[in-house]
PDB file of C-alpha atoms and ligand atoms in Angstrom:
ATOM      1  CA  MET A   1    -105.669  78.268 -89.791  1.00  0.00           C
ATOM      2  CA  THR A   2    -106.848  80.309 -86.836  1.00  0.00           C
ATOM      3  CA  GLN A   3    -104.369  83.172 -86.065  1.00  0.00           C
ATOM      4  CA  LEU A   4    -106.282  85.339 -83.694  1.00  0.00           C
ATOM      5  CA  LYS A   5    -108.883  84.124 -81.283  1.00  0.00           C
ATOM      6  CA  ILE A   6    -110.835  86.652 -79.224  1.00  0.00           C
ATOM      7  CA  GLU A   7    -113.084  85.388 -76.428  1.00  0.00           C
ATOM      8  CA  GLN A   8    -115.511  87.083 -74.217  1.00  0.00           C
ATOM      9  CA  LEU A   9    -113.535  90.313 -74.533  1.00  0.00           C
ATOM     10  CA  SER A  10    -114.979  93.190 -72.627  1.00  0.00           C
ATOM     11  CA  TYR A  11    -113.719  96.666 -71.771  1.00  0.00           C
ATOM     12  CA  GLN A  12    -115.021  99.125 -69.190  1.00  0.00           C
ATOM     13  CA  VAL A  13    -113.835 102.419 -67.846  1.00  0.00           C
ATOM     14  CA  ASP A  14    -115.175 103.398 -64.508  1.00  0.00           C
ATOM     15  CA  GLN A  15    -118.836 102.612 -64.818  1.00  0.00           C
ATOM     16  CA  GLN A  16    -118.939 103.013 -68.684  1.00  0.00           C
ATOM     17  CA  VAL A  17    -119.115  99.733 -70.450  1.00  0.00           C
ATOM     18  CA  ILE A  18    -117.400 100.212 -73.908  1.00  0.00           C
ATOM     19  CA  LEU A  19    -117.152  96.701 -75.282  1.00  0.00           C
ATOM     20  CA  THR A  20    -119.185  93.660 -74.106  1.00  0.00           C
ATOM     21  CA  ASP A  21    -118.309  89.968 -74.650  1.00  0.00           C
ATOM     22  CA  ILE A  22    -116.684  90.239 -78.081  1.00  0.00           C
ATOM     23  CA  ASN A  23    -115.904  86.754 -79.640  1.00  0.00           C
ATOM     24  CA  LEU A  24    -114.092  86.797 -82.952  1.00  0.00           C
ATOM     25  CA  THR A  25    -111.876  84.412 -84.796  1.00  0.00           C
ATOM     26  CA  VAL A  26    -109.399  85.602 -87.554  1.00  0.00           C
ATOM     27  CA  GLU A  27    -107.844  83.209 -90.014  1.00  0.00           C
ATOM     28  CA  THR A  28    -104.174  83.606 -91.194  1.00  0.00           C
ATOM     29  CA  GLY A  29    -103.952  85.815 -94.244  1.00  0.00           C
ATOM     30  CA  SER A  30    -107.634  86.920 -94.182  1.00  0.00           C
ATOM     31  CA  TYR A  31    -109.047  90.345 -94.668  1.00  0.00           C
ATOM     32  CA  LEU A  32    -111.610  91.407 -91.994  1.00  0.00           C
ATOM     33  CA  THR A  33    -113.536  94.629 -92.222  1.00  0.00           C
ATOM     34  CA  ILE A  34    -115.059  96.173 -89.073  1.00  0.00           C
ATOM     35  CA  THR A  35    -117.716  98.828 -89.460  1.00  0.00           C
ATOM     36  CA  GLY A  36    -120.333 100.411 -87.225  1.00  0.00           C
ATOM     37  CA  PRO A  37    -121.463 103.791 -85.921  1.00  0.00           C
ATOM     38  CA  SER A  38    -119.127 106.365 -84.435  1.00  0.00           C
ATOM     39  CA  GLY A  39    -118.422 105.798 -80.738  1.00  0.00           C
ATOM     40  CA  SER A  40    -119.524 102.135 -80.907  1.00  0.00           C
ATOM     41  CA  GLY A  41    -116.175 100.865 -79.737  1.00  0.00           C
ATOM     42  CA  LYS A  42    -114.191  99.969 -82.898  1.00  0.00           C
ATOM     43  CA  SER A  43    -111.008 101.769 -82.081  1.00  0.00           C
ATOM     44  CA  THR A  44    -111.139 100.430 -78.529  1.00  0.00           C
ATOM     45  CA  LEU A  45    -111.273  96.899 -80.023  1.00  0.00           C
ATOM     46  CA  LEU A  46    -108.303  97.569 -82.181  1.00  0.00           C
ATOM     47  CA  ARG A  47    -106.335  98.977 -79.200  1.00  0.00           C
ATOM     48  CA  LEU A  48    -107.053  95.879 -77.169  1.00  0.00           C
ATOM     49  CA  ILE A  49    -105.976  93.657 -80.017  1.00  0.00           C
ATOM     50  CA  ALA A  50    -102.770  95.653 -80.397  1.00  0.00           C
ATOM     51  CA  ASP A  51    -102.216  95.168 -76.647  1.00  0.00           C
ATOM     52  CA  LEU A  52    -102.217  98.957 -76.118  1.00  0.00           C
ATOM     53  CA  LEU A  53    -105.007  98.594 -73.496  1.00  0.00           C
ATOM     54  CA  PRO A  54    -105.581  95.833 -71.005  1.00  0.00           C
ATOM     55  CA  PRO A  55    -109.102  94.234 -71.326  1.00  0.00           C
ATOM     56  CA  THR A  56    -111.374  94.259 -68.312  1.00  0.00           C
ATOM     57  CA  LYS A  57    -112.336  90.659 -69.107  1.00  0.00           C
ATOM     58  CA  GLY A  58    -111.719  88.010 -71.700  1.00  0.00           C
ATOM     59  CA  THR A  59    -108.783  86.729 -73.806  1.00  0.00           C
ATOM     60  CA  ILE A  60    -106.885  87.341 -76.925  1.00  0.00           C
ATOM     61  CA  VAL A  61    -104.889  84.432 -78.259  1.00  0.00           C
ATOM     62  CA  LEU A  62    -102.365  84.856 -81.138  1.00  0.00           C
ATOM     63  CA  ASN A  63    -101.104  81.633 -82.780  1.00  0.00           C
ATOM     64  CA  ASP A  64    -102.419  79.541 -79.764  1.00  0.00           C
ATOM     65  CA  ARG A  65    -100.518  81.710 -77.278  1.00  0.00           C
ATOM     66  CA  PRO A  66    -102.330  84.169 -75.025  1.00  0.00           C
ATOM     67  CA  VAL A  67    -101.137  87.807 -75.595  1.00  0.00           C
ATOM     68  CA  THR A  68    -100.085  87.951 -71.885  1.00  0.00           C
ATOM     69  CA  GLN A  69     -97.346  85.410 -72.642  1.00  0.00           C
ATOM     70  CA  PHE A  70     -95.617  87.715 -75.232  1.00  0.00           C
ATOM     71  CA  SER A  71     -93.239  90.517 -74.340  1.00  0.00           C
ATOM     72  CA  PRO A  72     -94.628  93.869 -75.568  1.00  0.00           C
ATOM     73  CA  ASN A  73     -91.903  94.122 -78.058  1.00  0.00           C
ATOM     74  CA  GLN A  74     -92.342  90.695 -79.392  1.00  0.00           C
ATOM     75  CA  TYR A  75     -96.095  91.154 -79.740  1.00  0.00           C
ATOM     76  CA  ARG A  76     -95.763  94.593 -81.359  1.00  0.00           C
ATOM     77  CA  GLN A  77     -93.607  93.166 -84.175  1.00  0.00           C
ATOM     78  CA  LYS A  78     -96.286  90.622 -84.814  1.00  0.00           C
ATOM     79  CA  VAL A  79     -99.379  92.889 -84.505  1.00  0.00           C
ATOM     80  CA  SER A  80     -99.015  96.458 -85.693  1.00  0.00           C
ATOM     81  CA  TYR A  81    -101.558  99.225 -85.335  1.00  0.00           C
ATOM     82  CA  CYS A  82    -102.091 102.115 -87.904  1.00  0.00           C
ATOM     83  CA  PHE A  83    -103.793 104.984 -86.185  1.00  0.00           C
ATOM     84  CA  GLN A  84    -106.718 106.990 -87.531  1.00  0.00           C
ATOM     85  CA  GLN A  85    -104.539 110.089 -87.509  1.00  0.00           C
ATOM     86  CA  ALA A  86    -101.130 109.083 -88.840  1.00  0.00           C
ATOM     87  CA  THR A  87     -98.535 109.814 -86.247  1.00  0.00           C
ATOM     88  CA  LEU A  88     -95.056 110.734 -87.457  1.00  0.00           C
ATOM     89  CA  PHE A  89     -92.257 111.687 -85.200  1.00  0.00           C
ATOM     90  CA  GLY A  90     -88.915 113.381 -85.478  1.00  0.00           C
ATOM     91  CA  GLU A  91     -88.365 116.047 -88.058  1.00  0.00           C
ATOM     92  CA  THR A  92     -88.015 114.365 -91.412  1.00  0.00           C
ATOM     93  CA  VAL A  93     -89.492 111.492 -93.517  1.00  0.00           C
ATOM     94  CA  GLY A  94     -86.103 109.756 -93.025  1.00  0.00           C
ATOM     95  CA  ASP A  95     -86.349 109.895 -89.201  1.00  0.00           C
ATOM     96  CA  ASN A  96     -89.550 107.864 -89.565  1.00  0.00           C
ATOM     97  CA  LEU A  97     -88.356 105.370 -92.140  1.00  0.00           C
ATOM     98  CA  ARG A  98     -84.977 104.746 -90.545  1.00  0.00           C
ATOM     99  CA  PHE A  99     -86.679 104.114 -87.086  1.00  0.00           C
ATOM    100  CA  PRO A 100     -87.741 100.478 -87.686  1.00  0.00           C
ATOM    101  CA  TYR A 101     -84.071  99.682 -88.421  1.00  0.00           C
ATOM    102  CA  GLU A 102     -82.647 101.722 -85.571  1.00  0.00           C
ATOM    103  CA  ILE A 103     -84.890 100.024 -82.821  1.00  0.00           C
ATOM    104  CA  ARG A 104     -83.779  96.650 -84.247  1.00  0.00           C
ATOM    105  CA  HIS A 105     -80.043  97.697 -84.328  1.00  0.00           C
ATOM    106  CA  ILE A 106     -79.620  96.729 -87.971  1.00  0.00           C
ATOM    107  CA  PRO A 107     -78.328  98.738 -90.954  1.00  0.00           C
ATOM    108  CA  VAL A 108     -80.885 100.854 -92.813  1.00  0.00           C
ATOM    109  CA  ASP A 109     -81.921  99.167 -96.051  1.00  0.00           C
ATOM    110  CA  MET A 110     -82.202 102.148 -98.377  1.00  0.00           C
ATOM    111  CA  VAL A 111     -83.295  99.851-101.233  1.00  0.00           C
ATOM    112  CA  ALA A 112     -86.286  98.494 -99.242  1.00  0.00           C
ATOM    113  CA  ILE A 113     -87.123 102.151 -98.191  1.00  0.00           C
ATOM    114  CA  GLU A 114     -87.037 103.281-101.893  1.00  0.00           C
ATOM    115  CA  LYS A 115     -89.136 100.302-103.061  1.00  0.00           C
ATOM    116  CA  ALA A 116     -91.787 100.882-100.333  1.00  0.00           C
ATOM    117  CA  LEU A 117     -92.020 104.653-101.195  1.00  0.00           C
ATOM    118  CA  ALA A 118     -92.414 103.788-104.812  1.00  0.00           C
ATOM    119  CA  ALA A 119     -95.128 101.293-104.015  1.00  0.00           C
ATOM    120  CA  VAL A 120     -97.202 103.959-102.487  1.00  0.00           C
ATOM    121  CA  GLY A 121     -96.711 106.557-105.234  1.00  0.00           C
ATOM    122  CA  LEU A 122     -93.976 108.491-103.418  1.00  0.00           C
ATOM    123  CA  ILE A 123     -91.085 107.683-105.632  1.00  0.00           C
ATOM    124  CA  HIS A 124     -89.492 111.129-105.524  1.00  0.00           C
ATOM    125  CA  MET A 125     -89.946 111.785-101.819  1.00  0.00           C
ATOM    126  CA  PRO A 126     -86.743 113.041-100.318  1.00  0.00           C
ATOM    127  CA  LEU A 127     -85.832 111.530 -96.958  1.00  0.00           C
ATOM    128  CA  THR A 128     -84.861 114.986 -95.898  1.00  0.00           C
ATOM    129  CA  LYS A 129     -88.305 116.287 -96.308  1.00  0.00           C
ATOM    130  CA  LYS A 130     -89.692 117.896 -93.178  1.00  0.00           C
ATOM    131  CA  ILE A 131     -92.807 116.117 -91.863  1.00  0.00           C
ATOM    132  CA  THR A 132     -94.486 119.511 -91.192  1.00  0.00           C
ATOM    133  CA  THR A 133     -94.570 120.063 -94.978  1.00  0.00           C
ATOM    134  CA  LEU A 134     -96.348 116.760 -95.893  1.00  0.00           C
ATOM    135  CA  SER A 135     -99.988 116.550 -96.871  1.00  0.00           C
ATOM    136  CA  GLY A 136    -102.255 114.206 -94.880  1.00  0.00           C
ATOM    137  CA  GLY A 137    -102.184 111.619 -97.716  1.00  0.00           C
ATOM    138  CA  GLU A 138     -98.395 111.609 -97.673  1.00  0.00           C
ATOM    139  CA  LYS A 139     -98.181 111.286 -93.844  1.00  0.00           C
ATOM    140  CA  GLN A 140    -100.675 108.409 -93.939  1.00  0.00           C
ATOM    141  CA  ARG A 141     -98.618 106.605 -96.520  1.00  0.00           C
ATOM    142  CA  ILE A 142     -95.334 107.152 -94.781  1.00  0.00           C
ATOM    143  CA  ALA A 143     -96.867 105.917 -91.545  1.00  0.00           C
ATOM    144  CA  LEU A 144     -98.118 102.808 -93.232  1.00  0.00           C
ATOM    145  CA  ILE A 145     -94.696 102.023 -94.849  1.00  0.00           C
ATOM    146  CA  ARG A 146     -93.073 102.483 -91.437  1.00  0.00           C
ATOM    147  CA  ASN A 147     -95.332  99.779 -90.153  1.00  0.00           C
ATOM    148  CA  VAL A 148     -94.574  97.303 -92.844  1.00  0.00           C
ATOM    149  CA  LEU A 149     -90.781  97.728 -93.534  1.00  0.00           C
ATOM    150  CA  PHE A 150     -90.651  94.709 -91.150  1.00  0.00           C
ATOM    151  CA  PRO A 151     -93.882  92.997 -92.030  1.00  0.00           C
ATOM    152  CA  PRO A 152     -96.166  92.201 -89.108  1.00  0.00           C
ATOM    153  CA  GLU A 153     -98.345  89.114 -89.102  1.00  0.00           C
ATOM    154  CA  ILE A 154    -101.460  91.253 -88.497  1.00  0.00           C
ATOM    155  CA  LEU A 155    -101.952  94.822 -89.467  1.00  0.00           C
ATOM    156  CA  LEU A 156    -104.680  96.770 -87.720  1.00  0.00           C
ATOM    157  CA  LEU A 157    -105.951  99.621 -89.844  1.00  0.00           C
ATOM    158  CA  ASP A 158    -108.113 102.321 -88.064  1.00  0.00           C
ATOM    159  CA  GLU A 159    -109.993 104.397 -90.596  1.00  0.00           C
ATOM    160  CA  ILE A 160    -106.801 105.095 -92.552  1.00  0.00           C
ATOM    161  CA  THR A 161    -108.493 106.340 -95.702  1.00  0.00           C
ATOM    162  CA  THR A 162    -110.617 108.875 -93.747  1.00  0.00           C
ATOM    163  CA  GLY A 163    -109.748 112.386 -95.099  1.00  0.00           C
ATOM    164  CA  LEU A 164    -107.833 111.081 -98.099  1.00  0.00           C
ATOM    165  CA  ASP A 165    -108.764 112.247-101.582  1.00  0.00           C
ATOM    166  CA  ALA A 166    -109.887 109.765-104.185  1.00  0.00           C
ATOM    167  CA  ALA A 167    -106.451 109.305-105.677  1.00  0.00           C
ATOM    168  CA  ASN A 168    -104.591 108.843-102.439  1.00  0.00           C
ATOM    169  CA  LYS A 169    -107.372 106.558-101.128  1.00  0.00           C
ATOM    170  CA  ALA A 170    -106.966 104.356-104.293  1.00  0.00           C
ATOM    171  CA  ILE A 171    -103.175 104.106-103.821  1.00  0.00           C
ATOM    172  CA  VAL A 172    -103.483 103.202-100.099  1.00  0.00           C
ATOM    173  CA  LEU A 173    -106.195 100.632-100.713  1.00  0.00           C
ATOM    174  CA  ALA A 174    -104.255  99.007-103.477  1.00  0.00           C
ATOM    175  CA  TYR A 175    -101.075  98.880-101.366  1.00  0.00           C
ATOM    176  CA  VAL A 176    -103.023  97.272 -98.507  1.00  0.00           C
ATOM    177  CA  ARG A 177    -104.354  94.711-100.803  1.00  0.00           C
ATOM    178  CA  HIS A 178    -100.895  93.937-102.121  1.00  0.00           C
ATOM    179  CA  LEU A 179     -99.648  93.523 -98.549  1.00  0.00           C
ATOM    180  CA  ASN A 180    -102.517  91.012 -97.779  1.00  0.00           C
ATOM    181  CA  GLU A 181    -102.381  89.076-101.166  1.00  0.00           C
ATOM    182  CA  ASP A 182     -98.738  89.059-101.964  1.00  0.00           C
ATOM    183  CA  TRP A 183     -97.116  89.228 -98.499  1.00  0.00           C
ATOM    184  CA  GLY A 184     -99.882  87.309 -96.602  1.00  0.00           C
ATOM    185  CA  ILE A 185    -100.364  89.944 -93.914  1.00  0.00           C
ATOM    186  CA  THR A 186    -103.596  89.488 -92.163  1.00  0.00           C
ATOM    187  CA  MET A 187    -105.778  92.717 -92.293  1.00  0.00           C
ATOM    188  CA  ILE A 188    -108.220  93.939 -89.672  1.00  0.00           C
ATOM    189  CA  ALA A 189    -109.543  97.187 -91.026  1.00  0.00           C
ATOM    190  CA  VAL A 190    -112.012  99.580 -89.356  1.00  0.00           C
ATOM    191  CA  THR A 191    -113.802 101.790 -91.822  1.00  0.00           C
ATOM    192  CA  HIS A 192    -116.914 103.850 -92.711  1.00  0.00           C
ATOM    193  CA  ASP A 193    -115.715 104.367 -96.251  1.00  0.00           C
ATOM    194  CA  PRO A 194    -117.894 102.892 -98.983  1.00  0.00           C
ATOM    195  CA  GLU A 195    -114.893 102.062-101.254  1.00  0.00           C
ATOM    196  CA  GLU A 196    -113.062 100.414 -98.419  1.00  0.00           C
ATOM    197  CA  LEU A 197    -116.082  98.391 -97.601  1.00  0.00           C
ATOM    198  CA  GLN A 198    -115.925  97.016-101.217  1.00  0.00           C
ATOM    199  CA  GLN A 199    -112.605  95.381-100.314  1.00  0.00           C
ATOM    200  CA  LYS A 200    -112.714  91.478-100.185  1.00  0.00           C
ATOM    201  CA  GLY A 201    -113.266  89.430 -97.152  1.00  0.00           C
ATOM    202  CA  ARG A 202    -115.480  89.149 -94.232  1.00  0.00           C
ATOM    203  CA  GLN A 203    -117.364  92.114 -92.562  1.00  0.00           C
ATOM    204  CA  VAL A 204    -118.515  92.467 -89.051  1.00  0.00           C
ATOM    205  CA  GLN A 205    -120.335  95.343 -87.348  1.00  0.00           C
ATOM    206  CA  ILE A 206    -119.943  96.790 -83.839  1.00  0.00           C
ATOM    207  CA  VAL A 207    -122.930  98.468 -82.460  1.00  0.00           C
ATOM    208  CA  ALA A 208    -122.922  99.929 -78.855  1.00  0.00           C
ATOM    209  CA  GLY A 209    -119.998  97.783 -77.869  1.00  0.00           C
ATOM    210  CA  GLU A 210    -121.414  94.510 -79.186  1.00  0.00           C
ATOM    211  CA  LEU A 211    -120.396  92.594 -82.319  1.00  0.00           C
ATOM    212  CA  VAL A 212    -123.389  91.982 -84.625  1.00  0.00           C
ATOM    213  CA  ASN A 213    -124.077  91.006 -88.167  1.00  0.00           C
ATOM    214  CA  GLN A 214    -121.221  88.656 -88.833  1.00  0.00           C
ATOM    215  CA  ASP A 215    -121.498  87.958 -92.589  1.00  0.00           C
ATOM    216  CA  GLU A 216    -119.173  85.714 -94.386  1.00  0.00           C
ATOM    217  CA  PHE A 217    -118.799  86.499 -98.006  1.00  0.00           C
ATOM    218  CA  SER A 218    -116.087  86.867-100.569  1.00  0.00           C
ATOM    219  CA  ARG A 219    -115.702  89.132-103.624  1.00  0.00           C
TER     220      ARG A 219
HETATM  221  N1  ADP B 301    -110.039 105.647 -72.331  1.00  0.00           N
HETATM  222  C1  ADP B 301    -111.324 105.978 -72.349  1.00  0.00           C
HETATM  223  N2  ADP B 301    -112.039 106.629 -71.340  1.00  0.00           N
HETATM  224  C2  ADP B 301    -113.289 106.827 -71.359  1.00  0.00           C
HETATM  225  N3  ADP B 301    -114.053 106.710 -72.530  1.00  0.00           N
HETATM  226  C3  ADP B 301    -113.409 106.055 -73.518  1.00  0.00           C
HETATM  227  C4  ADP B 301    -112.066 105.705 -73.543  1.00  0.00           C
HETATM  228  N4  ADP B 301    -111.802 105.180 -74.796  1.00  0.00           N
HETATM  229  C5  ADP B 301    -112.978 105.173 -75.487  1.00  0.00           C
HETATM  230  N5  ADP B 301    -113.915 105.729 -74.727  1.00  0.00           N
HETATM  231  C6  ADP B 301    -115.360 105.817 -75.152  1.00  0.00           C
HETATM  232  O1  ADP B 301    -115.818 104.574 -75.606  1.00  0.00           O
HETATM  233  C7  ADP B 301    -116.694 104.648 -76.662  1.00  0.00           C
HETATM  234  C8  ADP B 301    -116.057 104.020 -77.929  1.00  0.00           C
HETATM  235  O2  ADP B 301    -114.983 104.671 -78.427  1.00  0.00           O
HETATM  236  P1  ADP B 301    -114.168 104.197 -79.665  1.00  0.00           P
HETATM  237  O3  ADP B 301    -113.652 102.967 -79.461  1.00  0.00           O
HETATM  238  O4  ADP B 301    -113.220 105.399 -80.043  1.00  0.00           O
HETATM  239  O5  ADP B 301    -115.336 104.199 -80.767  1.00  0.00           O
HETATM  240  P2  ADP B 301    -115.181 104.239 -82.473  1.00  0.00           P
HETATM  241  O6  ADP B 301    -113.854 103.885 -82.839  1.00  0.00           O
HETATM  242  O7  ADP B 301    -116.187 103.156 -82.787  1.00  0.00           O
HETATM  243  O8  ADP B 301    -115.869 105.598 -82.882  1.00  0.00           O
HETATM  244  C9  ADP B 301    -116.941 106.158 -76.870  1.00  0.00           C
HETATM  245  O9  ADP B 301    -118.062 106.474 -76.161  1.00  0.00           O
HETATM  246  C10 ADP B 301    -115.630 106.763 -76.248  1.00  0.00           C
HETATM  247  O10 ADP B 301    -116.008 108.058 -75.863  1.00  0.00           O
HETATM  248 MG1   MG B 302    -112.551 105.056 -83.978  1.00  0.00          MG
END
C-alpha cells in the first residue's frame, strides 16, 4: 500500500534551486535508502518530508491526505525526523526520555524506557546522567529511542551512523531493522555509509537536486 506519495516536489531558496521535481512513492513498512553526493539536497528532502520546510512547489501526500491537511502536531507524531547530529535537550538522559510522555500529558512508562535502553545496548544508563557526559554514540541512541517511544509511522534517518564506531553502528542498525521488521515502521534513511547501504530495500540517489537511479532490489 502506498503510504507516502511525493509529486513534483521542488525547493528553492532565493535564486538557488536545491531540489527539482522529485517524484517518489514509498510503500507502508518499506525500507528506502537515499544516497548521493554531499550538498545534493538529501537533508533538504527529509526536512520537506518532515514538514519542517514548506516546499516551493509540489505535494506530499501521507495516507491519501495532503500534508497541509494535518496539524503540525498530528503530522509530527506520524512522521519523525532523526537529525544527522543528535540533538538532546535539558540536562539529563531522563529529561529527554520523559519528554515524549510529558508532551502527551500521560504518565511516564519506566518499563518501556528501560526496555528501549536495553534494546540499544544502554541497559545500565542512569536517567540522571548528564547529557554533556555522553559519547556521540550514546547521544545518537538516546535521540533515536526518544523518537520511537511512541512509534511514528515513518522514521526519517539523516546519516545517523556517521561518526559512530563499528560497535555502535552495528547496534543502531540492528535496532532500526527491528523497528522496521517487527514494529512495521517505514524507514527513509539517508546515508553514505557502506554498511548502511547493505541494509535491505530500495535505494535511490539524489544528484544535484534530482532523483536518479531508482533501483528496486531486495536482499
Ligand atoms: N536554508 C537554506 N538556505 C540556503 N541554502 C541551503 C539551505 N538549505 C540547504 N541549502 C543548500 O542546499 C544544498 C543541499 O543541502 P543539503 O540538503 O543539506 O544536502 P545534503 O544533505 O545532500 O548534503 C546545499 O548546497 C546547501 O548549502
Ligand atoms: Mg545532509
